[in-house]
Amino acid sequence: MSQYNSDSLRWTSEAKIKLKNIPFFARSQAQARIEQLARQAEQDVVTPELVEQARLEFGQ
């Protein structure tokens, strides 16, 4: 999965920065989960809050 290349989701610059802070080996899995959360919430923009929510779920 290439970073930020999501069909219908836009990432804020702040959310992109938070994603880059996730270790590279877990980043693609985290990105998929973050985008899943956004879709479940019927959002078309990934926000820093969604990234934080996923981080808390992963226990990081």
N, CA, C and O atoms as a GROMACS GRO file, in nm:
protein
  240
    1MET      N    1   0.086  -0.117   0.000
    1MET     CA    2   0.000   0.000   0.000
    1MET      C    3   0.090   0.123   0.000
    1MET      O    4   0.177   0.136   0.086
    2SER      N    5   0.070   0.212  -0.093
    2SER     CA    6   0.154   0.330  -0.094
    2SER      C    7   0.094   0.437  -0.004
    2SER      O    8  -0.028   0.452   0.006
    3GLN      N    9   0.182   0.509   0.062
    3GLN     CA   10   0.135   0.607   0.159
    3GLN      C   11   0.048   0.713   0.095
    3GLN      O   12   0.080   0.767  -0.010
    4TYR      N   13  -0.063   0.741   0.160
    4TYR     CA   14  -0.156   0.848   0.125
    4TYR      C   15  -0.218   0.831  -0.013
    4TYR      O   16  -0.278   0.925  -0.064
    5ASN      N   17  -0.206   0.714  -0.075
    5ASN     CA   18  -0.263   0.693  -0.207
    5ASN      C   19  -0.398   0.624  -0.193
    5ASN      O   20  -0.420   0.518  -0.252
    6SER      N   21  -0.486   0.681  -0.117
    6SER     CA   22  -0.617   0.623  -0.092
    6SER      C   23  -0.716   0.681  -0.190
    6SER      O   24  -0.715   0.800  -0.220
    7ASP      N   25  -0.803   0.594  -0.240
    7ASP     CA   26  -0.898   0.637  -0.342
    7ASP      C   27  -0.984   0.753  -0.297
    7ASP      O   28  -0.995   0.853  -0.368
    8SER      N   29  -1.046   0.742  -0.180
    8SER     CA   30  -1.145   0.843  -0.142
    8SER      C   31  -1.109   0.919  -0.016
    8SER      O   32  -1.187   1.002   0.031
    9LEU      N   33  -0.993   0.892   0.040
    9LEU     CA   34  -0.957   0.958   0.166
    9LEU      C   35  -0.845   1.059   0.144
    9LEU      O   36  -0.750   1.034   0.070
   10ARG      N   37  -0.859   1.172   0.208
   10ARG     CA   38  -0.756   1.274   0.207
   10ARG      C   39  -0.695   1.279   0.347
   10ARG      O   40  -0.766   1.267   0.446
   11TRP      N   41  -0.565   1.295   0.353
   11TRP     CA   42  -0.496   1.304   0.481
   11TRP      C   43  -0.458   1.450   0.507
   11TRP      O   44  -0.405   1.517   0.419
   12THR      N   45  -0.485   1.498   0.630
   12THR     CA   46  -0.437   1.632   0.666
   12THR      C   47  -0.285   1.624   0.682
   12THR      O   48  -0.229   1.517   0.704
   13SER      N   49  -0.220   1.739   0.672
   13SER     CA   50  -0.074   1.739   0.688
   13SER      C   51  -0.035   1.693   0.829
   13SER      O   52   0.068   1.627   0.846
   14GLU      N   53  -0.116   1.729   0.928
   14GLU     CA   54  -0.087   1.687   1.065
   14GLU      C   55  -0.099   1.535   1.080
   14GLU      O   56  -0.018   1.473   1.149
   15ALA      N   57  -0.198   1.476   1.015
   15ALA     CA   58  -0.216   1.331   1.021
   15ALA      C   59  -0.100   1.261   0.952
   15ALA      O   60  -0.054   1.156   0.999
   16LYS      N   61  -0.052   1.317   0.841
   16LYS     CA   62   0.063   1.258   0.770
   16LYS      C   63   0.187   1.259   0.860
   16LYS      O   64   0.263   1.162   0.862
   17ILE      N   65   0.206   1.367   0.933
   17ILE     CA   66   0.321   1.377   1.023
   17ILE      C   67   0.311   1.270   1.132
   17ILE      O   68   0.410   1.203   1.163
   18LYS      N   69   0.192   1.254   1.189
   18LYS     CA   70   0.173   1.152   1.292
   18LYS      C   71   0.199   1.013   1.235
   18LYS      O   72   0.259   0.928   1.302
   19LEU      N   73   0.155   0.988   1.112
   19LEU     CA   74   0.178   0.857   1.050
   19LEU      C   75   0.328   0.832   1.033
   19LEU      O   76   0.376   0.721   1.054
   20LYS      N   77   0.402   0.935   0.994
   20LYS     CA   78   0.546   0.921   0.976
   20LYS      C   79   0.618   0.890   1.106
   20LYS      O   80   0.729   0.837   1.105
   21ASN      N   81   0.556   0.922   1.220
   21ASN     CA   82   0.617   0.893   1.350
   21ASN      C   83   0.599   0.747   1.391
   21ASN      O   84   0.660   0.702   1.488
   22ILE      N   85   0.518   0.673   1.318
   22ILE     CA   86   0.498   0.530   1.345
   22ILE      C   87   0.616   0.455   1.282
   22ILE      O   88   0.653   0.485   1.169
   23PRO      N   89   0.674   0.359   1.353
   23PRO     CA   90   0.788   0.284   1.296
   23PRO      C   91   0.753   0.226   1.159
   23PRO      O   92   0.642   0.178   1.136
   24PHE      N   93   0.851   0.233   1.068
   24PHE     CA   94   0.827   0.195   0.928
   24PHE      C   95   0.771   0.055   0.914
   24PHE      O   96   0.691   0.030   0.823
   25PHE      N   97   0.811  -0.038   1.002
   25PHE     CA   98   0.765  -0.176   0.988
   25PHE      C   99   0.618  -0.194   1.024
   25PHE      O  100   0.558  -0.295   0.988
   26ALA      N  101   0.560  -0.098   1.093
   26ALA     CA  102   0.418  -0.106   1.131
   26ALA      C  103   0.333  -0.004   1.057
   26ALA      O  104   0.211  -0.002   1.072
   27ARG      N  105   0.396   0.081   0.979
   27ARG     CA  106   0.327   0.196   0.920
   27ARG      C  107   0.216   0.156   0.823
   27ARG      O  108   0.107   0.213   0.829
   28SER      N  109   0.240   0.060   0.735
   28SER     CA  110   0.136   0.025   0.637
   28SER      C  111   0.015  -0.038   0.705
   28SER      O  112  -0.099  -0.013   0.666
   29GLN      N  113   0.039  -0.120   0.807
   29GLN     CA  114  -0.072  -0.179   0.882
   29GLN      C  115  -0.148  -0.070   0.958
   29GLN      O  116  -0.271  -0.071   0.963
   30ALA      N  117  -0.075   0.024   1.016
   30ALA     CA  118  -0.139   0.134   1.088
   30ALA      C  119  -0.220   0.221   0.992
   30ALA      O  120  -0.331   0.262   1.024
   31GLN      N  121  -0.164   0.248   0.875
   31GLN     CA  122  -0.235   0.329   0.777
   31GLN      C  123  -0.366   0.262   0.736
   31GLN      O  124  -0.469   0.328   0.726
   32ALA      N  125  -0.361   0.132   0.714
   32ALA     CA  126  -0.483   0.058   0.677
   32ALA      C  127  -0.587   0.068   0.788
   32ALA      O  128  -0.706   0.087   0.760
   33ARG      N  129  -0.544   0.055   0.912
   33ARG     CA  130  -0.638   0.062   1.025
   33ARG      C  131  -0.694   0.203   1.040
   33ARG      O  132  -0.813   0.220   1.068
   34ILE      N  133  -0.612   0.302   1.023
   34ILE     CA  134  -0.657   0.441   1.033
   34ILE      C  135  -0.761   0.470   0.926
   34ILE      O  136  -0.863   0.533   0.953
   35GLU      N  137  -0.734   0.425   0.804
   35GLU     CA  138  -0.829   0.447   0.695
   35GLU      C  139  -0.958   0.369   0.719
   35GLU      O  140  -1.066   0.416   0.684
   36GLN      N  141  -0.948   0.252   0.778
   36GLN     CA  142  -1.068   0.175   0.812
   36GLN      C  143  -1.151   0.252   0.914
   36GLN      O  144  -1.274   0.260   0.901
   37LEU      N  145  -1.086   0.308   1.015
   37LEU     CA  146  -1.157   0.389   1.115
   37LEU      C  147  -1.227   0.508   1.050
   37LEU      O  148  -1.341   0.540   1.084
   38ALA      N  149  -1.158   0.574   0.958
   38ALA     CA  150  -1.218   0.690   0.890
   38ALA      C  151  -1.342   0.649   0.812
   38ALA      O  152  -1.444   0.717   0.817
   39ARG      N  153  -1.332   0.538   0.741
   39ARG     CA  154  -1.448   0.491   0.663
   39ARG      C  155  -1.564   0.450   0.754
   39ARG      O  156  -1.679   0.478   0.724
   40GLN      N  157  -1.533   0.385   0.866
   40GLN     CA  158  -1.638   0.346   0.960
   40GLN      C  159  -1.708   0.468   1.018
   40GLN      O  160  -1.827   0.465   1.046
   41ALA      N  161  -1.633   0.576   1.034
   41ALA     CA  162  -1.690   0.701   1.086
   41ALA      C  163  -1.750   0.786   0.974
   41ALA      O  164  -1.794   0.898   0.998
   42GLU      N  165  -1.750   0.732   0.853
   42GLU     CA  166  -1.802   0.800   0.734
   42GLU      C  167  -1.735   0.936   0.713
   42GLU      O  168  -1.800   1.034   0.679
   43GLN      N  169  -1.603   0.938   0.734
   43GLN     CA  170  -1.524   1.058   0.711
   43GLN      C  171  -1.444   1.041   0.584
   43GLN      O  172  -1.402   0.930   0.551
   44ASP      N  173  -1.423   1.149   0.511
   44ASP     CA  174  -1.341   1.142   0.391
   44ASP      C  175  -1.205   1.209   0.410
   44ASP      O  176  -1.126   1.220   0.316
   45VAL      N  177  -1.180   1.254   0.533
   45VAL     CA  178  -1.051   1.315   0.567
   45VAL      C  179  -0.995   1.244   0.688
   45VAL      O  180  -1.063   1.228   0.790
   46VAL      N  181  -0.868   1.202   0.678
   46VAL     CA  182  -0.800   1.141   0.792
   46VAL      C  183  -0.740   1.255   0.875
   46VAL      O  184  -0.662   1.336   0.825
   47THR      N  185  -0.779   1.258   1.001
   47THR     CA  186  -0.736   1.366   1.091
   47THR      C  187  -0.635   1.312   1.192
   47THR      O  188  -0.622   1.191   1.209
   48PRO      N  189  -0.564   1.402   1.259
   48PRO     CA  190  -0.471   1.358   1.364
   48PRO      C  191  -0.543   1.280   1.474
   48PRO      O  192  -0.486   1.189   1.534
   49GLU      N  193  -0.668   1.314   1.499
   49GLU     CA  194  -0.745   1.244   1.602
   49GLU      C  195  -0.767   1.097   1.565
   49GLU      O  196  -0.761   1.010   1.652
   50LEU      N  197  -0.791   1.071   1.438
   50LEU     CA  198  -0.806   0.931   1.394
   50LEU      C  199  -0.674   0.855   1.409
   50LEU      O  200  -0.673   0.739   1.448
   51VAL      N  201  -0.565   0.922   1.376
   51VAL     CA  202  -0.434   0.858   1.391
   51VAL      C  203  -0.410   0.826   1.538
   51VAL      O  204  -0.361   0.718   1.572
   52GLU      N  205  -0.445   0.919   1.626
   52GLU     CA  206  -0.428   0.898   1.770
   52GLU      C  207  -0.518   0.784   1.818
   52GLU      O  208  -0.476   0.702   1.900
   53GLN      N  209  -0.641   0.778   1.769
   53GLN     CA  210  -0.732   0.671   1.807
   53GLN      C  211  -0.673   0.535   1.769
   53GLN      O  212  -0.678   0.441   1.848
   54ALA      N  213  -0.619   0.525   1.649
   54ALA     CA  214  -0.558   0.400   1.606
   54ALA      C  215  -0.435   0.367   1.691
   54ALA      O  216  -0.412   0.252   1.725
   55ARG      N  217  -0.357   0.470   1.725
   55ARG     CA  218  -0.237   0.448   1.809
   55ARG      C  219  -0.277   0.390   1.944
   55ARG      O  220  -0.211   0.300   1.995
   56LEU      N  221  -0.384   0.442   2.001
   56LEU     CA  222  -0.431   0.390   2.130
   56LEU      C  223  -0.479   0.246   2.117
   56LEU      O  224  -0.457   0.166   2.208
   57GLU      N  225  -0.542   0.213   2.006
   57GLU     CA  226  -0.586   0.075   1.984
   57GLU      C  227  -0.468  -0.020   1.972
   57GLU      O  228  -0.472  -0.133   2.021
   58PHE      N  229  -0.361   0.027   1.906
   58PHE     CA  230  -0.242  -0.056   1.890
   58PHE      C  231  -0.161  -0.064   2.019
   58PHE      O  232  -0.073  -0.149   2.032
   59GLY      N  233  -0.192   0.024   2.113
   59GLY     CA  234  -0.120   0.023   2.240
   59GLY      C  235   0.019   0.081   2.231
   59GLY      O  236   0.107   0.041   2.307
   60GLN      N  237   0.040   0.173   2.141
   60GLN     CA  238   0.172   0.235   2.121
   60GLN      C  239   0.181   0.363   2.198
   60GLN      O  240   0.285   0.430   2.194
   0.00000   0.00000   0.00000
